[in-house]
Amino acid sequence: MAEKSAKWTLFCVVVAQILSVALSSDHHCVWYGVCGIGEDGRFKNCPYDGAAKLLDSEGQKLLQKWCPHFKTMDTCCDTAQLKNMDTGITLAANFLQRCPSCMTNLIRHICEFTCSPEQSRFVEVADLGALHNGTEYVNGINVYVTEKYLSGTYNSCRGVSVPATGQLAFDLMCGEWGSSRCSAQKWFHFMGDAEGNPFVPLQMNYISNNVPVGYEAMDPPLIPCNVSAAPGVPPCSCVDCEASCPAPPPEKPAVEPFTLLGNDGMAVTMSIVFCIGVAVFLLGLYCCSARNRSNIASLMMGEGADPVGQRLAGLDQSRIALGADEEDSPLRSKRSSVASAEGAVVPRQVGPENASYVEKVGAAMDRLLEDLFRHLGVYCATKPWLVLFLGLCVLVGLGHGIKYMKVTTDPVELWASPTSCSRVEREFYDAAFEPFYRTEQIIVHATGLPSIVHNTSNGPIEFGPIFHREFLLALRQLQQQITQLGQDEGQGLEKICYAPLTEAGKPATHTSQCIVQSVWGYFQDDEEKFEEVDEDIEGFEVNYMDHIKMCTQNPYDPDQCLAPYGGPIEPGIVFGGFGARTGESSSLNYERATAAILTFLVRNHHNKTLLGPALDWERRFIAFMQNWTATSKPDFMDVAFTSERSIEDELERGSHSDVITIFVSYIIMFGYIAISLGQMNSCARLLVDSKITLGLGGVVIVLASVVCSVGLFGFVGVPATLIIIEVIPFLVLAVGVDNIFILVQTHQREGRQPYESHAEHIGRILGQVGPSMLLTSVSESCCFFLGALSDMPAVRAFALYAGMALLVDFLLQVTCFVSLLSLDTLRQRANRLDVCCWVQGPKADAGADSDTEGILYKFFKVLYVPLLMHKVVRALVMVVFFGWLCASIAVIPHVDVGLDQELSMPQDSYVLKYFKNLKEFLSMGPPVYFVVVPKGEAADFSQPEMQNAICGGQNCHQDSLVTQVFTASRRPRSSYLAKPPSSWLDDYFDWSGAEKCCQFRPENGSFCPHRAPGCQMCLIEKDNKTGRPSPQAFNHFLPFFLADNPSPSCAKAGHAAYGQAVVIKPDGRVGPSYFMTYHTILKTSADYYGAMAAARELSAEIEDSVNEHLPEGAHVKVFPYSVFYVFYEQYLTMWPDTLRSLGISIAAIFVVTVLLMGLDIVSSLVTTLTIVMIVTDIGGLMYWWGISLNAVSLVNLVMAVGIAVEFCSHLVHSFAVSVEETRVARVTDALVNMGSSVFSGITLTKFGGILVLALAKSQIFQVFYFRMYLGIVLFGAAHGLIFLPVLLSYVGPPMNRQKLANRSRQVTCGGTVVQVSERKRSCRWEQELQEMVVPAREENRA
């Protein structure tokens, strides 16, 4: 039975073979040979239904070149047809030969329907035509092919990339559909569409369904793209075949925000801290009630006496009687007067035997500084004119340096450190490749125009309002007017424009050679072509909208869409507002655009002296656009524009435009200072007791200190910035005016004693307040000088200028201003009018009491201080300020980092409008360049090891540079890369593999363009394994590739795309080169510095992987570069930079305070804590008021530290030297005497001037100066005058026993020190003191 079955099977096979042979004999050719050229310029094949014919030798070579699978040389094509096929396949190979599997699959069916001896089996002649001589030709065929083959071939080719453009091959080879909407059927339809594809010789209809009887569907074998097409041929690379890619590493998980209990983690944490802190504080207060008061509790309540105070007062419950005693004796100053609860004066006795070493050092430091300033004050008051003359000499000498001052306005010079990575990389890129081209751009938005519904055979298509005919014609007119700018003067656009397709080394000669990205490029700037109207086979009108849609799908269409300069028009650049999200242009509906964009590219130069013509043209362009917008703009257009120079121009203009606002602000502050320093005891003596001249003198000294600082650094050569000119006078006024108020008001309150001369009185006052002025000034100067350690040039320059100005201001105040105070005191005593000092005024009424305290002083003394020192109020203050601190800490991490471009422009700036339109309509990200710098002799691009580590095609490593960038572009959300990279190396390999692309001049062997006549093809030596040029040939012919302009027959020529991308060293080897791609759409500061961080991370990974593949001694440096990196690098480290700058400044203040306050650690800690709270709360204000953290706000924060010293240090110093017996009493003493001066000297002085800044035109002034300055002053006043006194009342430093002992034993009378055994407090003490002091004074004078 089995034997019969086997025989039957054999019989069936034989019958099948016989039938197959019989059937095959019925198949024949459908064409053979070329009849001629038709009217469309294409070769026409002759119809033929006979048997296949033998090819000649030339034809056999061509057949084996493309169709090696053919086993017979009897074909249905002749050599002429094979030559035409060779030309057509070569065009496709320009884009697809990177993937051998794709090319093999595609060519297989072309070989079959062109030359197969069995053509009639799967090819049907569908249409015949006739030449002019009557000869028939095949005008159309039906090609029957299986769906499996169509889909398999499409899938093997769909991922093939075009490195020069960063697009997919199907963006260029799938007609109007592009790669995003392409499919197997659409691709093969386009390849057979004779009407829509100029490279198709005849109409070919690919049919996969409903194959007629008598025909079979062709089903050639398929090779997947990740499988080798032939032995020894590698499969397609990852860049061209997704199946070849290794499994991608998992994306890094997004950083999750810190949360607790489902809410913001910091807010919850600080809420818990606040609750615990308040509970502990209130519990401590409760435990320290009057019933259970321990020593510790007493200290916490601030009412228990210090051990020293107890021995001084003899009573634990003594209190200060505010205003109870007005005394003239220096031993009964307000700082030392104490009364018991009953009002009796308590005698004090103390000795130094229990003073610690630190207390003795502190007392010695205090006495030394007091004596130093007292002697200085006496000298300045004795010889005021000499001191003023010397001060004038210093001012003139240092001020002379202003003539050497250089003001920096270049944003790069301001905000990018010369040693920062982005600055160094920018300099390297500009020097190696020339700077990124200059951009002149216009965004035209349609207003009042509706969308257009255009009916087509594919259904209605909605076009945006900018596609109205009148809109596009107006746009063309504007474009033509711009291109004609400067033509009459011989300074037209063609003199400066970027024209990449001109012959290497030669400038453009006509504006048509310039890159102008405009929708009119799709019509070659031809209005007649724009007006062309046709009708499709279904009767629908075909007009300019159909043409635009077709070109947006395939901008590289050489027959329809290339611009006059010879290159493509990128739809993502010329259209805006069409719903772009990720920057992947292939998936966007450009026809829905609501804005049209004109972009003119201008050559840039590393040598800035060559930019003169470009700057002149840009100036002309701006003037034209401003005039056109005002006078000629159609009503249906809204226009925004900019040029490369616009930002710098507008920054400078904005600074000048706010000069009046700043001037008014300073005038208000100057006026307040001049008026408020004086006293009004009677209307008759108003002009005598006023201090206008003295106040103006103090202001002049403040300005003189700024002049000296600027002049000094002008000599040194440190460039200034506009921030210095705008901010430092404000800062020095805040510090200097405070010192002026303290000095003058102390002089007014501490009247001249009967035993003092005028100079001695001035000396005593300066000795009293000088140490406090020294403390604040040195603290602030050190704070700013250490702030100069910042890498940011603007911050460093500000810190240097500010530190020096504050130091000079202090020196001038303790010398020149003291001299002015001496002269003004003499004027007032002589009853001469202020300002008009030569006029004698009325004498003071001898019977009238002179009010030396002032309204503000009385307010503090009688109302404010008693209220603040109330137990309940103090506790409430601590709770409120602690809650404020916790709230600020909770929101500080959420402060935005960056500076939106709009804020940098004045409100009336045309650039501001451009920035707003750019954010709304921007549809393409900026380009980014991955720069490769070979290091070492072994790092040679001609060597396979180097090539494989960089390239993205066959034989390249899976972790090569191109492959890694390509892989990153597949995840744009995290990489911020929108497209695969362009690769000159891969395109060079393809170009060198094309026979007719490389040509040379036979007479000298030099380069010859491939389309030039009289040239010969290059004989490029190839590597047998890879097909790449040999090392010698690689270096020799690379300049040819970089000089050759692309064409349809040689699309990979590199001059247009890579003319500036490769640096060739003198020895012929490749130096630095770059690989370009595009970022995704970036709109916010976070987008920009996020893209930069991602690119740097990717570059680091690429550098490591590339170097792993290189031989020993070879190394490459890889870094990303984009034109915006240099401006946004600061934001990558803005928080660490801010914390470091503030930390250094605050640490400097702490150290200086410790030293100048005699190693008083507690006072220093209290001061530092309050300053930290002020800065922290300003950080909270930045979040609540929408102030971002950037270089400008960092400068303000550093300045806030300096101004905070003024609010804190004076009060803490006054508290430390007070000799009252309790902390509350000492705080009361310090706040009454020092608080009013601080309040009037800083808060009120600045408040009026700051309010004026709200009227500034510059948004930077409104946001970063008005808002932050207002916060600095108000928050500083609140902490310094409310929180700090309460804090001192709880944890203030104990009294210095050595200072107190010194105070109890000595009295300074003129220049003589008189020892007193005890400080008696009786009504007879004044008389006894005078009887003792006057003889000593007379003796001293003798």
PDB file of N, CA and C in Angstrom, residues 102 107 184 249 271 375 442 510 637 751 761 772 920 991 1036 1049 1057 1081:
ATOM      1  N   CYS A 102      16.468  46.767   2.072  1.00  0.00           N
ATOM      2  CA  CYS A 102      15.449  47.588   1.426  1.00  0.00           C
ATOM      3  C   CYS A 102      15.714  47.694  -0.072  1.00  0.00           C
ATOM      4  N   ILE A 107      14.447  46.564  -5.668  1.00  0.00           N
ATOM      5  CA  ILE A 107      14.971  46.330  -7.007  1.00  0.00           C
ATOM      6  C   ILE A 107      14.445  45.020  -7.586  1.00  0.00           C
ATOM      7  N   ALA A 184       2.150  51.285   2.297  1.00  0.00           N
ATOM      8  CA  ALA A 184       2.686  50.519   1.177  1.00  0.00           C
ATOM      9  C   ALA A 184       1.977  50.886  -0.120  1.00  0.00           C
ATOM     10  N   PRO A 249      17.499  51.240  26.572  1.00  0.00           N
ATOM     11  CA  PRO A 249      17.516  51.262  28.039  1.00  0.00           C
ATOM     12  C   PRO A 249      16.240  51.905  28.554  1.00  0.00           C
ATOM     13  N   SER A 271       4.670  72.741  58.197  1.00  0.00           N
ATOM     14  CA  SER A 271       3.493  72.886  59.061  1.00  0.00           C
ATOM     15  C   SER A 271       3.709  72.138  60.372  1.00  0.00           C
ATOM     16  N   HIS A 375      39.173 110.448  68.683  1.00  0.00           N
ATOM     17  CA  HIS A 375      40.295 111.280  68.229  1.00  0.00           C
ATOM     18  C   HIS A 375      40.106 111.705  66.770  1.00  0.00           C
ATOM     19  N   ILE A 442      10.379  87.879  10.732  1.00  0.00           N
ATOM     20  CA  ILE A 442       9.100  88.587  10.814  1.00  0.00           C
ATOM     21  C   ILE A 442       8.000  87.543  11.000  1.00  0.00           C
ATOM     22  N   HIS A 510      23.314  87.642  -6.188  1.00  0.00           N
ATOM     23  CA  HIS A 510      21.928  88.065  -6.368  1.00  0.00           C
ATOM     24  C   HIS A 510      21.125  87.566  -5.180  1.00  0.00           C
ATOM     25  N   MET A 637      -3.420  92.175   8.900  1.00  0.00           N
ATOM     26  CA  MET A 637      -2.131  91.642   9.349  1.00  0.00           C
ATOM     27  C   MET A 637      -1.755  92.215  10.703  1.00  0.00           C
ATOM     28  N   GLY A 751      23.447 116.378  73.552  1.00  0.00           N
ATOM     29  CA  GLY A 751      23.885 117.757  73.466  1.00  0.00           C
ATOM     30  C   GLY A 751      25.304 117.957  73.982  1.00  0.00           C
ATOM     31  N   HIS A 761      32.937 117.698  71.474  1.00  0.00           N
ATOM     32  CA  HIS A 761      31.570 117.196  71.367  1.00  0.00           C
ATOM     33  C   HIS A 761      31.420 116.313  70.122  1.00  0.00           C
ATOM     34  N   SER A 772      29.745 101.228  65.720  1.00  0.00           N
ATOM     35  CA  SER A 772      28.593 100.613  65.066  1.00  0.00           C
ATOM     36  C   SER A 772      28.650 100.829  63.555  1.00  0.00           C
ATOM     37  N   GLU A 920       3.802  82.085  21.078  1.00  0.00           N
ATOM     38  CA  GLU A 920       2.483  81.628  20.640  1.00  0.00           C
ATOM     39  C   GLU A 920       2.547  80.820  19.350  1.00  0.00           C
ATOM     40  N   TRP A 991      27.957  59.175  -1.035  1.00  0.00           N
ATOM     41  CA  TRP A 991      28.395  59.992  -2.177  1.00  0.00           C
ATOM     42  C   TRP A 991      29.582  59.339  -2.888  1.00  0.00           C
ATOM     43  N   HIS A1036      41.679  62.324   0.710  1.00  0.00           N
ATOM     44  CA  HIS A1036      41.898  63.026  -0.554  1.00  0.00           C
ATOM     45  C   HIS A1036      40.591  63.554  -1.135  1.00  0.00           C
ATOM     46  N   SER A1049      20.385  63.942  -9.252  1.00  0.00           N
ATOM     47  CA  SER A1049      21.183  62.772  -9.605  1.00  0.00           C
ATOM     48  C   SER A1049      22.271  62.486  -8.588  1.00  0.00           C
ATOM     49  N   ALA A1057      24.813  71.075   2.929  1.00  0.00           N
ATOM     50  CA  ALA A1057      24.541  70.644   4.298  1.00  0.00           C
ATOM     51  C   ALA A1057      25.761  70.672   5.190  1.00  0.00           C
ATOM     52  N   ILE A1081      10.367  71.893  20.451  1.00  0.00           N
ATOM     53  CA  ILE A1081       9.940  73.278  20.657  1.00  0.00           C
ATOM     54  C   ILE A1081      10.179  73.673  22.116  1.00  0.00           C
TER      55      ILE A1081
END
